[in-house]
Amino acid sequence: MKIPLSSRLKACAELVNPGARVADIGCDHGYLGISLLKNGIAEYVYASDLREKPLQKARENAARFGVAENIEFCLGDGLARIRPGQVDTIVMAGMGGDKIAGILDAAPWVRDQRVRLILQPQSSANDLRRWLGQHDYRIEAETLVLDGGFQYAVMLVTYGGGQPLSPGEQYCSKQLMQSGSDLLVPYLDRVIAALERTAEGLQKANEPVKLAYYSTAVEELKEMRKQL
């Protein structure tokens, strides 16, 4: 049987090191953890979700693919029920960037260079990048994937060595610029157009502080676009 893994989750799986002990937070159907185990990448998977119905479905899928004995399922919020040292890799995919930041903020034990974070924000990726830079997390690598007609960022993040990002970098990190993704040009074009509309609205609303932020982001992103 083929595991129905989306492009987003495939990109996340590619960032997991062999032998990893993985936490899949917001596991939904459980296919990421199942794929990691079936392909001999992960040694152990901790799969959690806030909702009982998808978690039960994940249990059923794990049993169907014969990997249930290596997955611990848990109904819970974020990383609250994971013990320090229980996992070395944390995947959070398909939730908002602000939600991901909140989960990390509530779990001080992840501020450890040995913990590998694989983050795929469904929205507010700029807010997540901003938060990471402000809290000493470093984006080691970032790329874009196309899934269901939408572009999504997938980031590999570790603690330590992070620094505040400029307005433009919050929308397109240096690591994303270095990725060579074929999606970069359409991504930048879309973001620039959206931010220009936002800046135009702020100009009419007479909000100089927000206008300065978005105007700076647009100029930086246009410069990045020229480099491509």
Short mmCIF file of C-alpha atoms in Angstrom, two decimals, residues 34-216:
data_model
loop_
_atom_site.label_atom_id
_atom_site.label_comp_id
_atom_site.label_asym_id
_atom_site.label_seq_id
_atom_site.Cartn_x
_atom_site.Cartn_y
_atom_site.Cartn_z
CA ILE A 34 3.86 6.21 9.41
CA SER A 35 5.98 7.10 6.38
CA LEU A 36 9.05 7.80 8.51
CA LEU A 37 8.75 4.42 10.19
CA LYS A 38 7.88 2.42 7.07
CA ASN A 39 10.89 3.88 5.25
CA GLY A 40 13.26 3.13 8.13
CA ILE A 41 14.02 6.79 8.83
CA ALA A 42 12.56 7.31 12.30
CA GLU A 43 13.24 5.03 15.22
CA TYR A 44 10.21 6.21 17.19
CA VAL A 45 7.31 8.59 16.62
CA TYR A 46 5.26 10.51 19.17
CA ALA A 47 2.03 11.60 17.47
CA SER A 48 -0.29 14.08 19.11
CA ASP A 49 -3.41 15.96 18.15
CA LEU A 50 -5.93 18.15 19.91
CA ARG A 51 -8.87 16.21 18.51
CA GLU A 52 -9.81 12.63 19.32
CA LYS A 53 -11.38 11.83 15.93
CA PRO A 54 -8.26 12.40 13.77
CA LEU A 55 -6.09 10.78 16.44
CA GLN A 56 -8.24 7.65 16.30
CA LYS A 57 -7.92 7.68 12.51
CA ALA A 58 -4.14 7.94 12.89
CA ARG A 59 -4.19 4.89 15.19
CA GLU A 60 -6.16 2.96 12.60
CA ASN A 61 -3.78 4.00 9.80
CA ALA A 62 -0.74 2.99 11.86
CA ALA A 63 -2.24 -0.44 12.49
CA ARG A 64 -3.14 -0.80 8.80
CA PHE A 65 0.47 -0.09 7.76
CA GLY A 66 1.95 -2.27 10.52
CA VAL A 67 3.83 0.35 12.52
CA ALA A 68 1.52 0.92 15.50
CA GLU A 69 4.01 -0.58 17.97
CA ASN A 70 6.52 2.21 17.27
CA ILE A 71 4.11 5.14 17.58
CA GLU A 72 2.92 6.65 20.83
CA PHE A 73 -0.39 8.44 20.36
CA CYS A 74 -1.47 11.23 22.64
CA LEU A 75 -4.43 13.57 22.88
CA GLY A 76 -2.86 16.83 23.94
CA ASP A 77 -1.96 20.44 23.27
CA GLY A 78 1.39 21.14 21.61
CA LEU A 79 4.48 19.87 23.41
CA ALA A 80 2.97 19.95 26.89
CA ARG A 81 3.02 16.16 27.39
CA ILE A 82 6.46 15.45 25.92
CA ARG A 83 9.30 14.87 28.38
CA PRO A 84 12.66 16.57 27.75
CA GLY A 85 14.87 14.09 25.92
CA GLN A 86 11.94 11.97 24.72
CA VAL A 87 12.40 13.19 21.14
CA ASP A 88 15.20 14.89 19.20
CA THR A 89 13.14 16.07 16.21
CA ILE A 90 9.89 18.02 16.28
CA VAL A 91 7.67 18.45 13.24
CA MET A 92 4.87 21.00 13.23
CA ALA A 93 3.11 21.16 9.88
CA GLY A 94 -0.19 22.58 8.73
CA MET A 95 -0.86 25.08 11.51
CA GLY A 96 -0.52 28.84 11.64
CA GLY A 97 2.87 30.42 12.24
CA ASP A 98 1.60 32.21 15.33
CA LYS A 99 0.34 28.90 16.74
CA ILE A 100 3.72 27.25 16.13
CA ALA A 101 5.48 30.15 17.87
CA GLY A 102 3.13 29.82 20.85
CA ILE A 103 3.81 26.10 21.18
CA LEU A 104 7.58 26.65 21.11
CA ASP A 105 7.33 29.50 23.60
CA ALA A 106 5.46 27.26 26.05
CA ALA A 107 8.16 24.54 25.91
CA PRO A 108 11.49 25.92 27.22
CA TRP A 109 13.17 22.52 26.88
CA VAL A 110 13.28 22.87 23.07
CA ARG A 111 15.84 25.67 23.48
CA ASP A 112 18.54 23.11 22.90
CA GLN A 113 20.87 22.90 19.90
CA ARG A 114 20.37 19.13 19.83
CA VAL A 115 16.65 19.50 19.06
CA ARG A 116 15.82 19.69 15.36
CA LEU A 117 12.70 21.68 14.45
CA ILE A 118 10.94 21.12 11.13
CA LEU A 119 8.28 23.78 10.71
CA GLN A 120 5.71 24.17 7.95
CA PRO A 121 3.41 27.11 8.71
CA GLN A 122 0.10 27.06 6.88
CA SER A 123 -0.22 30.82 7.31
CA SER A 124 1.60 33.74 8.99
CA ALA A 125 5.04 32.43 8.02
CA ASN A 126 6.37 35.97 8.34
CA ASP A 127 5.19 36.15 11.96
CA LEU A 128 6.91 32.84 12.69
CA ARG A 129 10.20 34.00 11.13
CA ARG A 130 10.02 37.22 13.14
CA TRP A 131 9.42 35.32 16.38
CA LEU A 132 12.22 32.84 15.69
CA GLY A 133 14.73 35.62 15.09
CA GLN A 134 13.68 37.46 18.22
CA HIS A 135 14.09 34.34 20.38
CA ASP A 136 17.52 33.15 19.23
CA TYR A 137 16.28 30.43 16.86
CA ARG A 138 18.17 30.09 13.60
CA ILE A 139 16.68 29.02 10.27
CA GLU A 140 19.23 26.52 8.95
CA ALA A 141 17.45 25.87 5.67
CA GLU A 142 14.18 26.83 4.03
CA THR A 143 12.43 26.00 0.80
CA LEU A 144 9.04 26.31 -0.86
CA VAL A 145 6.67 23.54 -1.88
CA LEU A 146 3.57 23.63 -4.04
CA ASP A 147 0.63 21.72 -2.61
CA GLY A 148 -2.97 21.97 -3.73
CA GLY A 149 -2.16 25.02 -5.81
CA PHE A 150 -0.71 26.94 -2.86
CA GLN A 151 2.90 27.75 -1.95
CA TYR A 152 4.14 26.77 1.51
CA ALA A 153 7.42 27.32 3.32
CA VAL A 154 9.22 24.42 4.99
CA MET A 155 11.93 25.37 7.49
CA LEU A 156 14.67 23.54 9.34
CA VAL A 157 15.31 25.42 12.58
CA THR A 158 17.68 25.02 15.54
CA TYR A 159 18.17 26.98 18.73
CA GLY A 160 21.10 29.36 19.11
CA GLY A 161 22.70 31.86 16.78
CA GLY A 162 19.47 33.47 15.67
CA GLN A 163 19.14 37.20 15.22
CA PRO A 164 16.33 39.68 14.53
CA LEU A 165 15.24 39.74 10.90
CA SER A 166 14.57 42.82 8.82
CA PRO A 167 11.01 43.40 7.51
CA GLY A 168 11.92 41.88 4.13
CA GLU A 169 13.68 38.88 5.68
CA GLN A 170 10.55 38.13 7.68
CA TYR A 171 8.83 37.38 4.37
CA CYS A 172 11.83 35.81 2.61
CA SER A 173 14.73 34.59 4.73
CA LYS A 174 18.31 34.48 3.48
CA GLN A 175 18.08 30.70 3.58
CA LEU A 176 15.00 30.75 1.37
CA MET A 177 16.81 33.01 -1.09
CA GLN A 178 19.68 30.50 -1.15
CA SER A 179 17.36 27.53 -1.74
CA GLY A 180 17.26 27.94 -5.50
CA SER A 181 13.58 26.98 -5.51
CA ASP A 182 11.77 27.39 -8.82
CA LEU A 183 8.91 28.83 -6.80
CA LEU A 184 10.88 31.82 -5.50
CA VAL A 185 10.07 34.23 -8.33
CA PRO A 186 6.27 33.67 -8.28
CA TYR A 187 6.38 33.68 -4.48
CA LEU A 188 8.14 37.04 -4.33
CA ASP A 189 5.88 38.52 -6.99
CA ARG A 190 2.80 37.47 -5.04
CA VAL A 191 4.09 38.74 -1.69
CA ILE A 192 5.27 42.06 -3.11
CA ALA A 193 1.88 42.67 -4.74
CA ALA A 194 0.05 41.83 -1.51
CA LEU A 195 2.26 44.06 0.63
CA GLU A 196 1.95 46.94 -1.82
CA ARG A 197 -1.84 46.74 -1.45
CA THR A 198 -1.46 46.72 2.33
CA ALA A 199 0.85 49.74 2.22
CA GLU A 200 -1.59 51.61 0.02
CA GLY A 201 -4.38 51.00 2.51
CA LEU A 202 -2.22 52.13 5.43
CA GLN A 203 -1.29 55.29 3.59
CA LYS A 204 -4.97 56.18 3.24
CA ALA A 205 -5.58 55.27 6.89
CA ASN A 206 -2.72 57.51 8.05
CA GLU A 207 -0.83 54.83 10.01
CA PRO A 208 2.81 55.91 9.59
CA VAL A 209 4.48 53.28 11.80
CA LYS A 210 2.85 50.29 10.06
CA LEU A 211 3.30 51.99 6.69
CA ALA A 212 7.04 52.34 7.28
CA TYR A 213 7.31 48.63 8.11
CA TYR A 214 5.45 47.43 5.01
CA SER A 215 7.16 49.96 2.73
CA THR A 216 10.56 48.75 3.94
#
